[in-house]
Coordinates of C-alpha atoms in Angstrom, one line a residue:
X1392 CA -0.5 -17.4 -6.0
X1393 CA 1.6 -18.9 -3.1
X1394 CA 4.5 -16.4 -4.0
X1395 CA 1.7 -13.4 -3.7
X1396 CA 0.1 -14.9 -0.3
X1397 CA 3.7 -14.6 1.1
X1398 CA 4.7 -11.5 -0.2
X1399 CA 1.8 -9.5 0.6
X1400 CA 2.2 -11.5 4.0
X1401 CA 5.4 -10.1 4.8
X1402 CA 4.2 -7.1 3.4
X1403 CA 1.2 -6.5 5.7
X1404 CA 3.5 -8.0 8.6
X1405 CA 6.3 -5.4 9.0
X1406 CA 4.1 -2.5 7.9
X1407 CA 1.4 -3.1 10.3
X1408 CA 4.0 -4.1 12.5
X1409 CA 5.3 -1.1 12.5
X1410 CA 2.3 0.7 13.0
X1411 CA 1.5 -1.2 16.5
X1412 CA 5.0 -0.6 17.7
X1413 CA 4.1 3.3 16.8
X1414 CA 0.1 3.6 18.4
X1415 CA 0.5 0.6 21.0
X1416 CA 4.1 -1.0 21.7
X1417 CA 6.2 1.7 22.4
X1418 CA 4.0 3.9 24.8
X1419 CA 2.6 1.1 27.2
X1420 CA 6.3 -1.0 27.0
X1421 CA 8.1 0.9 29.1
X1422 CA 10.7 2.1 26.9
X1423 CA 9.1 5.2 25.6
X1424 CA 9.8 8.2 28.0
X1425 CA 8.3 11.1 26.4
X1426 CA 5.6 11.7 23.6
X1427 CA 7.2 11.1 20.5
X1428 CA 4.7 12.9 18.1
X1429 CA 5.7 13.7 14.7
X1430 CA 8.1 11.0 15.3
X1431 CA 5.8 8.4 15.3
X1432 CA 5.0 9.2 12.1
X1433 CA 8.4 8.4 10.6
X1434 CA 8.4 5.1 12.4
X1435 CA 5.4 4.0 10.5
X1436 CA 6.7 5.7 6.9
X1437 CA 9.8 3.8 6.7
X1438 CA 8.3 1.0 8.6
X1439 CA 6.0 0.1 5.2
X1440 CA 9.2 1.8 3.0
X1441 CA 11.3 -1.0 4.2
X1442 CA 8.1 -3.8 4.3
X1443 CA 7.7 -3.2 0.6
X1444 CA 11.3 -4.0 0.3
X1445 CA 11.6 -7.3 1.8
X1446 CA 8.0 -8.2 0.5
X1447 CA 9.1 -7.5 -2.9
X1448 CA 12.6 -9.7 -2.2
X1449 CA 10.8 -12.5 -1.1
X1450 CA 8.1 -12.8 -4.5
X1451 CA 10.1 -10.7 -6.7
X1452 CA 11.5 -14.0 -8.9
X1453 CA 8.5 -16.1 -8.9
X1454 CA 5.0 -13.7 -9.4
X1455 CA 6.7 -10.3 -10.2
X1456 CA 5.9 -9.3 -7.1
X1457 CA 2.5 -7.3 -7.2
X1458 CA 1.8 -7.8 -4.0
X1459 CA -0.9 -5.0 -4.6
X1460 CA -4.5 -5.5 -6.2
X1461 CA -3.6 -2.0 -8.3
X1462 CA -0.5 -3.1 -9.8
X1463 CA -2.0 -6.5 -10.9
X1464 CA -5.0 -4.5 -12.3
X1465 CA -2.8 -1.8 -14.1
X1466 CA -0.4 -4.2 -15.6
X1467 CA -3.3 -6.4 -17.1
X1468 CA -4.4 -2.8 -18.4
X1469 CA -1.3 -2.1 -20.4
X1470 CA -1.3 -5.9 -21.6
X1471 CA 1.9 -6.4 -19.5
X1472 CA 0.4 -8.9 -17.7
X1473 CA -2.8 -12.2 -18.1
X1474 CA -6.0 -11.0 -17.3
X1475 CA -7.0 -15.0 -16.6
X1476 CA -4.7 -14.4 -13.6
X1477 CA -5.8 -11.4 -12.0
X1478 CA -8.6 -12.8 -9.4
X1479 CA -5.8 -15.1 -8.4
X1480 CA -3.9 -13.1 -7.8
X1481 CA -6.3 -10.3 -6.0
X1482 CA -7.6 -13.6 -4.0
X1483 CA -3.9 -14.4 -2.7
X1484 CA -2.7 -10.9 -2.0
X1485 CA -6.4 -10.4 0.2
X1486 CA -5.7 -13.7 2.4
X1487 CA -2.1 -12.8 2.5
X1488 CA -3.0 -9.5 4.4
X1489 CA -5.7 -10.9 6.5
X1490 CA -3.4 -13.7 7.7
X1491 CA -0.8 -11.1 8.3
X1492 CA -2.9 -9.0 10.8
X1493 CA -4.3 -11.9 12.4
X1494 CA -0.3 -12.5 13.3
X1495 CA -0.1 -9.1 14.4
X1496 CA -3.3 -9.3 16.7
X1497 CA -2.0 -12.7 18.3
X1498 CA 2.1 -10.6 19.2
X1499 CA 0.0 -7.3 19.9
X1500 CA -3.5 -7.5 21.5
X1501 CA -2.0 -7.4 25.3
X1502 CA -1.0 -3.8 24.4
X1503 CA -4.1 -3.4 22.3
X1504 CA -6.4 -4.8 25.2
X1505 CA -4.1 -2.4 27.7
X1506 CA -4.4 0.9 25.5
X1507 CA -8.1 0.4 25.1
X1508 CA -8.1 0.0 29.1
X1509 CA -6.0 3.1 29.8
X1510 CA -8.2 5.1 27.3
X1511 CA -11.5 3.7 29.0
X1512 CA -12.4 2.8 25.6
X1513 CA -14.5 -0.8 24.3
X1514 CA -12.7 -2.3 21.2
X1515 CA -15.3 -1.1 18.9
X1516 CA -15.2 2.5 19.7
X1517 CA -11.4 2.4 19.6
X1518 CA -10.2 4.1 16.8
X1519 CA -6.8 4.7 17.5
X1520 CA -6.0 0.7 18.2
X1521 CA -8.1 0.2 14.8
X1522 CA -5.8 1.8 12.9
X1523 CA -3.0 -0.2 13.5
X1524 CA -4.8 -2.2 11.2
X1525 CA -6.8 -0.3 8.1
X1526 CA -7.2 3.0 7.3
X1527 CA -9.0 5.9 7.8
X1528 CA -9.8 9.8 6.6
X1529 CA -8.9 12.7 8.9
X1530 CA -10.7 14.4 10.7
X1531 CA -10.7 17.5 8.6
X1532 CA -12.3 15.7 5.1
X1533 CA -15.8 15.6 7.3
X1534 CA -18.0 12.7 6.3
X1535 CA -16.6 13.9 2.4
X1536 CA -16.0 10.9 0.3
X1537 CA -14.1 13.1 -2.6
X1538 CA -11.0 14.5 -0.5
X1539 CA -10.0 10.9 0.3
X1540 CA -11.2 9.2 -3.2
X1541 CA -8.8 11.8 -4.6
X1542 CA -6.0 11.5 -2.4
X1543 CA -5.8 7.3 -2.8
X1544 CA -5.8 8.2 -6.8
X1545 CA -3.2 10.7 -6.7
X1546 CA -1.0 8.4 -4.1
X1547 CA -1.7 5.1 -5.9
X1548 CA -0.9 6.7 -9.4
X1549 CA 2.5 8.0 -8.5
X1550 CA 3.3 4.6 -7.3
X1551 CA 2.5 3.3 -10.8
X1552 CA 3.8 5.9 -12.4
X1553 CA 7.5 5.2 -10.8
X1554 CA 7.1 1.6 -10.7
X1555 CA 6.8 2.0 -14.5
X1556 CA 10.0 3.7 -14.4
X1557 CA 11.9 2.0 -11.9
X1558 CA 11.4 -1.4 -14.1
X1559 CA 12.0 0.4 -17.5
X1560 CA 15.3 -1.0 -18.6
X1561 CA 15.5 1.6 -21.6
X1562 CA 15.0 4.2 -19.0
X1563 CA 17.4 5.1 -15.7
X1564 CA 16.1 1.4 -14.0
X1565 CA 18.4 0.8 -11.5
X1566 CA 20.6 -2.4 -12.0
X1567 CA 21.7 -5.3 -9.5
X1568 CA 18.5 -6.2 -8.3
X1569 CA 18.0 -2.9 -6.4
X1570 CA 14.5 -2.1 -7.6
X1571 CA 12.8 -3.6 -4.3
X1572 CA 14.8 -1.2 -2.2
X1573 CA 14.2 1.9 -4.7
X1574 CA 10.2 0.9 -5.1
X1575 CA 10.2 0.8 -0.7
X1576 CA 11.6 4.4 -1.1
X1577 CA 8.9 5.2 -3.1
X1578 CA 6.4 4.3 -0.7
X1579 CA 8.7 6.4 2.1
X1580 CA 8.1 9.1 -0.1
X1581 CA 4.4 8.9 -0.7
X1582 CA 4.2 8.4 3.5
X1583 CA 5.8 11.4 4.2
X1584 CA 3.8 13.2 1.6
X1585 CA 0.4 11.9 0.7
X1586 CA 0.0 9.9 4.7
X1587 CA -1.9 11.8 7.0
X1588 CA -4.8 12.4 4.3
X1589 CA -6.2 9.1 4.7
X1590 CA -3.2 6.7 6.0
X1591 CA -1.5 5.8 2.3
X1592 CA -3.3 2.6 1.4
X1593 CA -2.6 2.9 -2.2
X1594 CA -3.2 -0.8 -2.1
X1595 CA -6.8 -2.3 -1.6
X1596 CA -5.2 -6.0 -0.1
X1597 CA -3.3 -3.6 2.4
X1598 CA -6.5 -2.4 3.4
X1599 CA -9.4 -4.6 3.0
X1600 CA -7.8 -7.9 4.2
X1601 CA -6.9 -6.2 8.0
X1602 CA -10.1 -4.4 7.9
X1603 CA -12.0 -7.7 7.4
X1604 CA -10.0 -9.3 10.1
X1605 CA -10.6 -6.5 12.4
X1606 CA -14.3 -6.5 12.0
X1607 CA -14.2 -10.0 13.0
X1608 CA -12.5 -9.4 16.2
X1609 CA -14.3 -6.7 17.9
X1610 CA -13.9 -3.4 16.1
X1611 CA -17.8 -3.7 14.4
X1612 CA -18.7 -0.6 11.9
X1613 CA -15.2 1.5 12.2
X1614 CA -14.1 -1.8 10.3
X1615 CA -17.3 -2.7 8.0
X1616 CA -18.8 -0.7 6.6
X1617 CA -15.9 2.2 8.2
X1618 CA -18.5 4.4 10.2
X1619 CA -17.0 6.3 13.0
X1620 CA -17.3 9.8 13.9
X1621 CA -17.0 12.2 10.9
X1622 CA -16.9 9.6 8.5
X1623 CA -19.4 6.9 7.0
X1624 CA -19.3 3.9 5.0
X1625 CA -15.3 4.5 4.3
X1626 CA -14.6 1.1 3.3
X1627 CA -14.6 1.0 -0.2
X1628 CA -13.0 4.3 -1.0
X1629 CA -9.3 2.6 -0.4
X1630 CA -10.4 -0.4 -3.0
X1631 CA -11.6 2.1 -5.5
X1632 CA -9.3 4.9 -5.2
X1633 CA -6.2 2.6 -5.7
X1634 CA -7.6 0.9 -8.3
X1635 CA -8.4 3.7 -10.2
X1636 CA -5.2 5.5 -9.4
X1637 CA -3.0 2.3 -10.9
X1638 CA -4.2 3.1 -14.3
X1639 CA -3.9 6.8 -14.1
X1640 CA -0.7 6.4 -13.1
X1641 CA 0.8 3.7 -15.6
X1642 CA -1.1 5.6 -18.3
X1643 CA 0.4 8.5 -18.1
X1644 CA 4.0 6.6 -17.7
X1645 CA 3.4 5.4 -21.1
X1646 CA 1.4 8.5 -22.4
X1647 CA 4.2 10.2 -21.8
X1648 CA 7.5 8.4 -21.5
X1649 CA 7.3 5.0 -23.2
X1650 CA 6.8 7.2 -26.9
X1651 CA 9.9 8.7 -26.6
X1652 CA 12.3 5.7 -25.4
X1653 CA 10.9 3.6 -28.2
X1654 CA 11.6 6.1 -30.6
X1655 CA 15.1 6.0 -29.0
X1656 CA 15.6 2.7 -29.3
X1657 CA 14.3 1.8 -32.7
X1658 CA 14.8 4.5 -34.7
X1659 CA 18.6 5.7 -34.2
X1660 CA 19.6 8.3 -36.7
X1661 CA 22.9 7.0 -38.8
X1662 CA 25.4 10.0 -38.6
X1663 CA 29.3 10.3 -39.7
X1664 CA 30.3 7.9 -36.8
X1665 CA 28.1 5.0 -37.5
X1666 CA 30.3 1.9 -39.7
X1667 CA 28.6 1.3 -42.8
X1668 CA 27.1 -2.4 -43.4
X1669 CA 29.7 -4.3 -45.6

């Protein structure tokens, strides 16, 4: 559980990191000189690419490194892992996250405070310094609940789905302790694909933990229940979505793949080349 609390910390820590240096640090520092735009974006996809990677590093060798409420919940699915220790380990991921924003908020809220103050904007109608922290639809869903639900399965189960074949040692795993770096590239991926839908949670911790922490500190109902605008009650859609998406996504890994390599493994065919038992 400790090895999850610090994984998902470091986790939550670059990636929202990232995030604020994106929507708050780098326009009121100083050092930004003209809009960067699209750019932004990029900042923030390989900010959580490479957060993944170290988070994964730093739990990898003691808890498997789930760091994610959907990968615990889809292993325990396909028996790969206890389901005694699965509200552990959804309990240490959770805290793990909040703590990690509430680091954040302490290194960040003069920019916060100062963005909110430039946009003439209170903290709880603030939207854009909220989302350095959780997650929310765009704009062009509406108040829809289905577009998002579907984009946090999709995202979440192609995660799975190449988790399941990045650690498959009968497959094309890669070796030397590079499946942290390979996974973060993964989540690159997904950013630069699946990300402007709804943000790319495609982890419930990721998002419930800062959203709990934000509506604690001032952001009110864009953080609980995730009213704002042109969307309503939003908050359980990246817990759900994830979730479900996990199991979709190792399912079809082993629907699919997992067959075939075992029948590759245990059932080589003898032929002219293969030495006779003495």
């Amino acid at each position: 559980m400790l090895a999850e609390f610090l994984g998902t910390f470091v986790l939550l820590l670059l990636g929202i990191g990232s995030v604020a240096v994106a929507v708050v640090g780098l326009p009121g520092s100083g050092r930004q000189f003209v809009e960067f735009g699209p750019a932004n974006w990029l900042i923030i996809s390989w900010g959580w690419g490479l957060a993944v990677v170290f988070g994964v590093y730093v739990a990898g060798g003691i808890s498997g490194a789930h760091i994610n409420p959907a990968v615990t919940l889809a292993f325990a699915v396909r028996r790969d892992f206890p389901w005694r220790k699965v509200l552990p380990y959804w309990l240490a991921q959770v805290l793990g996250a909040f703590v990690a924003a509430a680091l954040i908020y302490a290194c960040y809220h003069w920019a916060i405070d100062a963005s909110n103050t430039k946009a003439g904007l209170p903290r709880d109608k603030s939207l854009g310094t909220y989302s350095i922290f959780a997650t929310f639809p765009a704009e062009y869903f509406g108040d829809s609940w289905w577009g998002p639900l579907l984009d946090q399965i999709v995202g979440t189960g192609i995660l799975l789905l190449l988790i399941c074949a990045l650690i498959d040692t009968r497959n094309t795993a890669p070796m030397a302790n590079l499946h942290p770096f390979i996974i973060g590239l993964v989540v690159v991926a997904i950013g630069l694909t699946f990300g402007t839908n709804a943000g790319y949670a495609i982890n419930p911790a990721r998002d419930f933990g800062p959203r709990l922490f934000t509506f604690f500190e001032g952001w009110g109902s864009i953080a609980l229940p995730g009213t704002f605008g042109w969307f309503s009650d939003y908050w359980w859609i990246p817990i759900v979505g994830p979730l479900i998406g996990g199991i979709l996504g190792v399912f079809a890994y082993d629907l699919i793949i997992s067959p075939v390599l075992k029948a590759r493994m245990g059932d080589a065919e003898e032929g002219p080349a293969t030495e006779e038992p003495s």
